[in-house]
PDB file of C-alpha atoms in Angstrom:
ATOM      1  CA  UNK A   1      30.201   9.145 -76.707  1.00  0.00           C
ATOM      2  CA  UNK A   2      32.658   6.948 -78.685  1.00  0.00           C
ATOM      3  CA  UNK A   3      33.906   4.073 -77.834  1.00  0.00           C
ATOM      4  CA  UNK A   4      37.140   4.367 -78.415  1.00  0.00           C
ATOM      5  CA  UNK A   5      39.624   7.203 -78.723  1.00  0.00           C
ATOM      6  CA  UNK A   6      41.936   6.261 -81.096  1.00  0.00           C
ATOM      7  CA  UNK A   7      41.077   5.446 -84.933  1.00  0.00           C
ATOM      8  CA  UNK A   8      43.589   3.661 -87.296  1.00  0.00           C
ATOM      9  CA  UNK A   9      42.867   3.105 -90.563  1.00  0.00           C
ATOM     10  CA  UNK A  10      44.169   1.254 -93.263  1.00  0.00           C
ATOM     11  CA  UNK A  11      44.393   2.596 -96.612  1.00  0.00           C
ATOM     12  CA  UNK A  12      43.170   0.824 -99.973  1.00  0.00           C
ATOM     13  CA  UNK A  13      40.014  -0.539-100.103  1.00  0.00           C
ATOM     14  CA  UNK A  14      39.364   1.266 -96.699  1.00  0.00           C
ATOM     15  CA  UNK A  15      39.574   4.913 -96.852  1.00  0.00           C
ATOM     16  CA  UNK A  16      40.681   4.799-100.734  1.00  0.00           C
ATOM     17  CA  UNK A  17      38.628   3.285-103.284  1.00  0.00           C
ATOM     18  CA  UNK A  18      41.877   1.262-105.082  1.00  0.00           C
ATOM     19  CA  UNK A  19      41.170  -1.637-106.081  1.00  0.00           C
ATOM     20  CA  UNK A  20      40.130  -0.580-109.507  1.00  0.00           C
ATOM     21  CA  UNK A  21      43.140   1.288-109.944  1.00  0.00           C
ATOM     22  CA  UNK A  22      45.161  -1.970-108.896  1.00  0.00           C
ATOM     23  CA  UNK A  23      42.677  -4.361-111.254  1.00  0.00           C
ATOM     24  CA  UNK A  24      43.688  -2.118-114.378  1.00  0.00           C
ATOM     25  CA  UNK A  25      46.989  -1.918-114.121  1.00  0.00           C
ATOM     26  CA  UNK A  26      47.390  -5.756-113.139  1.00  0.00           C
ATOM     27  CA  UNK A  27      45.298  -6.294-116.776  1.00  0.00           C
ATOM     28  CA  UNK A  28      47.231  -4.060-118.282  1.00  0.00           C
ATOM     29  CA  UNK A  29      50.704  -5.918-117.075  1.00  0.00           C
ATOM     30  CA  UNK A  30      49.267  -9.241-117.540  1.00  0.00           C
ATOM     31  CA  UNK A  31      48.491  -7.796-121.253  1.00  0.00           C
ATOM     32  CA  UNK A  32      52.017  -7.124-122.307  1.00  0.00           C
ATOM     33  CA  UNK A  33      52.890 -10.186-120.827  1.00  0.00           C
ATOM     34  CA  UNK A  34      50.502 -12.521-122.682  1.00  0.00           C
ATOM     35  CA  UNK A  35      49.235 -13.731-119.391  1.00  0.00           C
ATOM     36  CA  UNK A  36      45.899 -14.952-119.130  1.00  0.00           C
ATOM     37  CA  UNK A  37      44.010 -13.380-116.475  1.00  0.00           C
ATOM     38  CA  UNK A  38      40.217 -12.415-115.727  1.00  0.00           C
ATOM     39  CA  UNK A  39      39.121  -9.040-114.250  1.00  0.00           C
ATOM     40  CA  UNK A  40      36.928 -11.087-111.469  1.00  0.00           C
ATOM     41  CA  UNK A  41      39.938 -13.543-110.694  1.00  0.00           C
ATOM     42  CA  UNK A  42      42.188 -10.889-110.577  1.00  0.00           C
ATOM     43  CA  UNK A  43      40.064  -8.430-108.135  1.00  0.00           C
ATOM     44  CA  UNK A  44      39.392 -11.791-106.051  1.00  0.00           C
ATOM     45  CA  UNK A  45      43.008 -12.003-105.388  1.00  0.00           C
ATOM     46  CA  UNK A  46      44.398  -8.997-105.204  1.00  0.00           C
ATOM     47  CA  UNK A  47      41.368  -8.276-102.407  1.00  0.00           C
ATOM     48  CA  UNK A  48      41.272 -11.195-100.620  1.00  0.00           C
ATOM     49  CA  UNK A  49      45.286 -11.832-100.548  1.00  0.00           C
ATOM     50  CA  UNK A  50      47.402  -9.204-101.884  1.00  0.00           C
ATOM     51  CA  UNK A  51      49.313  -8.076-104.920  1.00  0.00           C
ATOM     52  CA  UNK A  52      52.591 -10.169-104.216  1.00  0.00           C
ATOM     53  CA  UNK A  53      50.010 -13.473-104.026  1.00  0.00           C
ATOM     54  CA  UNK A  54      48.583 -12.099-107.347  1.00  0.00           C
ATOM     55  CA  UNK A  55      51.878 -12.477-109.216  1.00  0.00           C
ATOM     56  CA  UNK A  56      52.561 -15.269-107.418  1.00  0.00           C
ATOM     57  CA  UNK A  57      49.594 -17.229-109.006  1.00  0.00           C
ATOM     58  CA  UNK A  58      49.715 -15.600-112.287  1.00  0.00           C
ATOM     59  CA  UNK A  59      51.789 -17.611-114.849  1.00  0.00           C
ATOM     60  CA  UNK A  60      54.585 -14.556-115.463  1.00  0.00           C
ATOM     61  CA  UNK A  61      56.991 -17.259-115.183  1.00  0.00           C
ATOM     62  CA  UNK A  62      60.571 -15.942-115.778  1.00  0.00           C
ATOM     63  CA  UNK A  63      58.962 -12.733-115.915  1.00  0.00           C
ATOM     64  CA  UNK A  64      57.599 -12.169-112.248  1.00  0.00           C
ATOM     65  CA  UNK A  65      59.671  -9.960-111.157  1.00  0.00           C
ATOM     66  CA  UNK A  66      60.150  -7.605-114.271  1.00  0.00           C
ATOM     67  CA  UNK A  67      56.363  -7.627-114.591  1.00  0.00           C
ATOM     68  CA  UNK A  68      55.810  -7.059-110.877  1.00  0.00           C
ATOM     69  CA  UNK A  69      58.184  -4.237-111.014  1.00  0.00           C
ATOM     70  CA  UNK A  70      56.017  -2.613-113.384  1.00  0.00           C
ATOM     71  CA  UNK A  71      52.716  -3.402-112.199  1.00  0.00           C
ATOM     72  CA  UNK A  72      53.602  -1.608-108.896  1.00  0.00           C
ATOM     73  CA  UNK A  73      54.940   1.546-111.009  1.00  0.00           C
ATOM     74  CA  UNK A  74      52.152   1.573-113.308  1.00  0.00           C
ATOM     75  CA  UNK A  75      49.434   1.164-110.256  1.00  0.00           C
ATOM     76  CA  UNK A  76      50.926   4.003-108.382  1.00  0.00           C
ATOM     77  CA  UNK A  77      50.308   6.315-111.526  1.00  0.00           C
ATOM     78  CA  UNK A  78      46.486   5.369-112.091  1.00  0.00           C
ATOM     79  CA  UNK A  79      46.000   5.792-108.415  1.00  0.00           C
ATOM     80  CA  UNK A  80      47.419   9.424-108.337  1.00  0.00           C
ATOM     81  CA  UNK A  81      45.081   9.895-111.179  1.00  0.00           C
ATOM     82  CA  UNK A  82      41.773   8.011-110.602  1.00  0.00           C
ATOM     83  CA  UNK A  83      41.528   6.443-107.264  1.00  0.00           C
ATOM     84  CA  UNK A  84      39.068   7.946-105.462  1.00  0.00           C
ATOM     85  CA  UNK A  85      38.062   7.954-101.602  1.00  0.00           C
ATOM     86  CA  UNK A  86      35.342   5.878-100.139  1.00  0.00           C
ATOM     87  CA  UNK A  87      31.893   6.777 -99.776  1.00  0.00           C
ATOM     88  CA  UNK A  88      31.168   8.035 -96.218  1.00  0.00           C
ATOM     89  CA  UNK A  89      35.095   8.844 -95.910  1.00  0.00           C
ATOM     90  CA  UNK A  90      34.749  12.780 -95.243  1.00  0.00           C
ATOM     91  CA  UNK A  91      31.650  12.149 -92.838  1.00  0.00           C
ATOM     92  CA  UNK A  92      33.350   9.141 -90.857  1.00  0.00           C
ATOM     93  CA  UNK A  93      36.329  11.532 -90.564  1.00  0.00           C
ATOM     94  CA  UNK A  94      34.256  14.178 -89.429  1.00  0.00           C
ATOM     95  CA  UNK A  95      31.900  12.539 -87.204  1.00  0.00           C
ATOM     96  CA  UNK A  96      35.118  11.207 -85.295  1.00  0.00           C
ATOM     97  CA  UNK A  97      36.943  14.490 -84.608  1.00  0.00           C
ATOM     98  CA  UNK A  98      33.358  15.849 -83.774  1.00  0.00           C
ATOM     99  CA  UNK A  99      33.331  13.392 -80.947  1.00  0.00           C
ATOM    100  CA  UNK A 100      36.588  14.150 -79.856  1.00  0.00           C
ATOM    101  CA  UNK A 101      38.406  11.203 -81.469  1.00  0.00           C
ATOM    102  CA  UNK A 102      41.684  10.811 -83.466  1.00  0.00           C
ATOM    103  CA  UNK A 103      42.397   9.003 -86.600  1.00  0.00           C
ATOM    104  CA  UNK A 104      45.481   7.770 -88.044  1.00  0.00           C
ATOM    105  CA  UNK A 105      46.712   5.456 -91.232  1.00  0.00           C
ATOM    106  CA  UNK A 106      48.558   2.325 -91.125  1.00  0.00           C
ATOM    107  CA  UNK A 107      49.102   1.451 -95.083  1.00  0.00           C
ATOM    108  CA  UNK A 108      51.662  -0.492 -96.758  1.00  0.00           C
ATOM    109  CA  UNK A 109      51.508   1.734 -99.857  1.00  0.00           C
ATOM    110  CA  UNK A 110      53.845   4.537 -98.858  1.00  0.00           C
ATOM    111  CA  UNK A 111      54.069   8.213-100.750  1.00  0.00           C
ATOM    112  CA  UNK A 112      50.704   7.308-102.072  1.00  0.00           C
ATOM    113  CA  UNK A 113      49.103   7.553 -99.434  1.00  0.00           C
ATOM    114  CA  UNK A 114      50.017  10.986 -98.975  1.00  0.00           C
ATOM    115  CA  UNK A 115      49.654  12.084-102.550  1.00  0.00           C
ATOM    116  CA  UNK A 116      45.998  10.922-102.266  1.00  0.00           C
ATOM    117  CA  UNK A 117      45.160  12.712 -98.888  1.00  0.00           C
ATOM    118  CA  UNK A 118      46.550  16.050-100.388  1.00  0.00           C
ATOM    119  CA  UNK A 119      44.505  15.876-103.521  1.00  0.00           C
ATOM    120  CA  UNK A 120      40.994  14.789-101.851  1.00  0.00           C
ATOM    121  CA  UNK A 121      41.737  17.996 -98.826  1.00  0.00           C
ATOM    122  CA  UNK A 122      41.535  15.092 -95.975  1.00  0.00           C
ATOM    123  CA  UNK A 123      44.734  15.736 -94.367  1.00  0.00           C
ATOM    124  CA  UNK A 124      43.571  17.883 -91.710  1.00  0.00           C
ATOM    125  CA  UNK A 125      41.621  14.788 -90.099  1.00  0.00           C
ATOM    126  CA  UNK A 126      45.076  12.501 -89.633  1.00  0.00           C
ATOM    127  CA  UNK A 127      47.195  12.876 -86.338  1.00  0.00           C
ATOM    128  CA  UNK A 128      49.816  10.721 -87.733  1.00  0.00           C
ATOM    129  CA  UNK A 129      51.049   7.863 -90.184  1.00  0.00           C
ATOM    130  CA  UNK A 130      52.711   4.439 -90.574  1.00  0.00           C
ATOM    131  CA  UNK A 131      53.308   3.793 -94.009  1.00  0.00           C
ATOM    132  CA  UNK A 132      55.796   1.144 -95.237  1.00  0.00           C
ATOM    133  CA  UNK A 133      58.107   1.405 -93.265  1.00  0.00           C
ATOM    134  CA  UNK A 134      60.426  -1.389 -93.919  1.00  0.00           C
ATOM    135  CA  UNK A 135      62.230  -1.520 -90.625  1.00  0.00           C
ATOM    136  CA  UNK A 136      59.355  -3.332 -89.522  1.00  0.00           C
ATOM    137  CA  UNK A 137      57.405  -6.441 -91.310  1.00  0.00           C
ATOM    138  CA  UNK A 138      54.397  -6.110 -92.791  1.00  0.00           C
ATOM    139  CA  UNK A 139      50.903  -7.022 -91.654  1.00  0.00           C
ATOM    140  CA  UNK A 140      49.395  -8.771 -89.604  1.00  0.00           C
ATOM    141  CA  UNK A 141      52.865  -8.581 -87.362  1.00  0.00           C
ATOM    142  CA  UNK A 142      52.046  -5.744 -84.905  1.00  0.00           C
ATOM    143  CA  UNK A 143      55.321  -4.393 -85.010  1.00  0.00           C
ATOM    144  CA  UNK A 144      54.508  -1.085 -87.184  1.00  0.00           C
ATOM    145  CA  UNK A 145      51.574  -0.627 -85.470  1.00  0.00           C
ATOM    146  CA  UNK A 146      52.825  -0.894 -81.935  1.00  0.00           C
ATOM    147  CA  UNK A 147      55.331   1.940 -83.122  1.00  0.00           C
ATOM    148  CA  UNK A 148      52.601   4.370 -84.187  1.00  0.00           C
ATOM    149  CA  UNK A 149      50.858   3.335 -80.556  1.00  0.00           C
ATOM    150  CA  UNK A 150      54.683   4.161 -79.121  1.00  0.00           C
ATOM    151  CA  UNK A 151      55.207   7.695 -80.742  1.00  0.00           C
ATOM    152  CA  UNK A 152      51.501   8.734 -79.814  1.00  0.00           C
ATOM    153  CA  UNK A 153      51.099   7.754 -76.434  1.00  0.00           C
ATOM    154  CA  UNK A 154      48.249   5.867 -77.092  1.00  0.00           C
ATOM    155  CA  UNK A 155      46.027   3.874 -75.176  1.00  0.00           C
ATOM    156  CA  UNK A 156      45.706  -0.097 -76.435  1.00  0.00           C
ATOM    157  CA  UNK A 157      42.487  -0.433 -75.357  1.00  0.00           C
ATOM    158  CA  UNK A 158      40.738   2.673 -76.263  1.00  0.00           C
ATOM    159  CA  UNK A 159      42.264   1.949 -79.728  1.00  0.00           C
ATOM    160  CA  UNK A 160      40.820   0.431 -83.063  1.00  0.00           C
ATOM    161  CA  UNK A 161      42.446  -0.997 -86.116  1.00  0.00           C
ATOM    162  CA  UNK A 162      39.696  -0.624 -89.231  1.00  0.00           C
ATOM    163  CA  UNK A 163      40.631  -2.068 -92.314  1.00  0.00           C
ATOM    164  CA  UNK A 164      38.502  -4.325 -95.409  1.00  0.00           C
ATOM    165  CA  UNK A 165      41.701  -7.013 -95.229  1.00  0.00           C
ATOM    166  CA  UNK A 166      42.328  -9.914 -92.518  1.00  0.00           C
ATOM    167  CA  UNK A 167      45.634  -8.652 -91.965  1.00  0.00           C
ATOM    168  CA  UNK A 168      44.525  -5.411 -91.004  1.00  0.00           C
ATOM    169  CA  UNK A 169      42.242  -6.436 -88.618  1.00  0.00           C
ATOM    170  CA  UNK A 170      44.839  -9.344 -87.046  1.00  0.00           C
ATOM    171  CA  UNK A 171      47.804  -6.643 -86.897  1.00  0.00           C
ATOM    172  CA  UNK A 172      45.082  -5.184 -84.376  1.00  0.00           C
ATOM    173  CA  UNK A 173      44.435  -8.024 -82.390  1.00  0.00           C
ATOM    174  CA  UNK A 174      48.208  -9.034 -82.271  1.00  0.00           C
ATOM    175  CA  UNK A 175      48.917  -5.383 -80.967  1.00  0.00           C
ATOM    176  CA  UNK A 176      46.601  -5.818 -78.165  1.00  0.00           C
ATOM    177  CA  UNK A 177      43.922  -3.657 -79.792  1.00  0.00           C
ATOM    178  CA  UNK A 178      40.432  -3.781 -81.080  1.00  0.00           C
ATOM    179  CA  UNK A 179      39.619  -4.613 -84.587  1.00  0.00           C
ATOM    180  CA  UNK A 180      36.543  -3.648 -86.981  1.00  0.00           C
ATOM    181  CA  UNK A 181      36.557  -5.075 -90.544  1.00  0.00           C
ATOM    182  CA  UNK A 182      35.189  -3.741 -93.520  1.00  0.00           C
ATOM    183  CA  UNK A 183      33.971  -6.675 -95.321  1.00  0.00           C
ATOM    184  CA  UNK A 184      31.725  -5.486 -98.241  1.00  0.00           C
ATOM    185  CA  UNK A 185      32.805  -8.529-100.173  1.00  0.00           C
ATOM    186  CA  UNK A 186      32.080 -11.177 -97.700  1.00  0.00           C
ATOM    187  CA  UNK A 187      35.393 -12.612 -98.227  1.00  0.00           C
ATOM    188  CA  UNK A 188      36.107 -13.408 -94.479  1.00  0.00           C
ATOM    189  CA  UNK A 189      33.065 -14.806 -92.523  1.00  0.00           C
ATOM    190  CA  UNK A 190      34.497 -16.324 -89.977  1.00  0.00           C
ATOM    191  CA  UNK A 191      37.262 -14.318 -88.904  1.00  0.00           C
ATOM    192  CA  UNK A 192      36.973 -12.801 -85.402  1.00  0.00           C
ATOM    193  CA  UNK A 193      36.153  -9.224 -85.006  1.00  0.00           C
ATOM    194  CA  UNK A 194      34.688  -6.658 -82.354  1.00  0.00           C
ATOM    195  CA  UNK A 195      32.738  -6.052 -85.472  1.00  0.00           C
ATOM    196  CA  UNK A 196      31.550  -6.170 -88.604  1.00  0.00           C
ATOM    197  CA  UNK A 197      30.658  -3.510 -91.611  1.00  0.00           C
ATOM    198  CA  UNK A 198      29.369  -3.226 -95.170  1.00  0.00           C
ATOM    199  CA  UNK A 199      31.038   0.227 -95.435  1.00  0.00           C
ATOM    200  CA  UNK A 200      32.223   2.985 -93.862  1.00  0.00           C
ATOM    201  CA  UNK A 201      29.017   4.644 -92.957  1.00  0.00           C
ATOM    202  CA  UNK A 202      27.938   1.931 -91.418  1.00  0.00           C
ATOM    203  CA  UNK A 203      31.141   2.395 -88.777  1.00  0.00           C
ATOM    204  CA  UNK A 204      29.440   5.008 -86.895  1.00  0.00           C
ATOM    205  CA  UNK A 205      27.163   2.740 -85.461  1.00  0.00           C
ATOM    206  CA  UNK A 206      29.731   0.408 -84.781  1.00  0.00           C
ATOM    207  CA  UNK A 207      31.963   2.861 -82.350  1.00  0.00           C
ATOM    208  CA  UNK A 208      28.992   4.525 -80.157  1.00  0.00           C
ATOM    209  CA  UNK A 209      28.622   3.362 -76.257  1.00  0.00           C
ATOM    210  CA  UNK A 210      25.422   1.889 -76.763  1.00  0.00           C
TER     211      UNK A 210
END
């Protein structure tokens, strides 16, 4: 028996292996810019803070924006092409509906998302999405979430935010729900969870009544 109902996942670095995707095309920006930038320091940004934070620290200068721009294009294209999922994503998926739960995305990156779950045949798992939705701010504000909890009827505390991010797992808590983080880097030791994985297989032992 589960022990929840309700599964929401986030999207890169969760269900979707990205962040390779994201490193090349931020090298590849930086590149035509004449930016300095390391593949480590980039990857430790982009994971541990986001892409915005990225090009914040970078020294684009009068640039940001233009090369930003461009970055987010360019990322979207490798990810159509090369971003594959996660290992364990298909049995996770499976193992839930199996046991009679539901899972859901709540991702920032929009059409993507969808383009991806057509082209790796996952679709079929999802009861519904949240994706960018810009009438609502972004993680960890619950207010996205709480609107895919609205439209679905479901119950907050047989519900689970999973994501590799703090602000996945804090959009969670600040919706009233519980949280499991994907930490595979070790980037966020002491942030609070219901619990903690080194991937996604390793969630199945994390959502079974004991």
């Amino acid at each position: 028996m589960l022990t929840y109902d309700h599964f929401i996942f986030d999207f890169d670095g969760t269900l979707s292996d990205s962040y390779a995707s994201f490193v090349k095309a931020a090298m590849m920006t930086a590149g035509k810019y004449g930016v300095p930038a390391d593949e480590e320091q980039v990857y430790y940004l982009l994971k541990k803070y986001s892409t915005v934070y990225l090009f914040d620290t970078l020294p684009f200068g009068p640039w940001r924006d233009t090369a930003y721009a461009e970055f987010s294009k360019l990322s979207k294209e490798i990810l159509a092409e090369e971003a594959e999922m996660m290992t364990g994503t298909v049995e996770l998926l499976e193992f839930i509906r199996a046991h009679g739960g539901k899972s859901y995305v709540y991702s920032h990156s929009g059409e993507i998302v969808l383009k991806n779950v057509a082209r790796w045949g996952i679709g079929h798992f999802f009861t519904d999405y949240m994706l960018g939705d810009k009438r609502y701010p972004r993680k960890p504000a619950p207010d996205a979430l709480l609107e895919l909890v609205r439209r679905n009827g479901l119950d907050l505390s047989r519900s689970v935010m999973i994501g590799d991010r703090d602000i996945d797992v804090l959009a969670g808590k600040n919706a009233g729900m519980a949280s499991i983080l994907l930490d595979d880097s070790g980037f966020y030791p002491d942030l609070e969870v219901d619990a903690r994985v080194g991937s996604l297989i390793d969630v199945k032992h994390a959502i079974l009544c004991p």
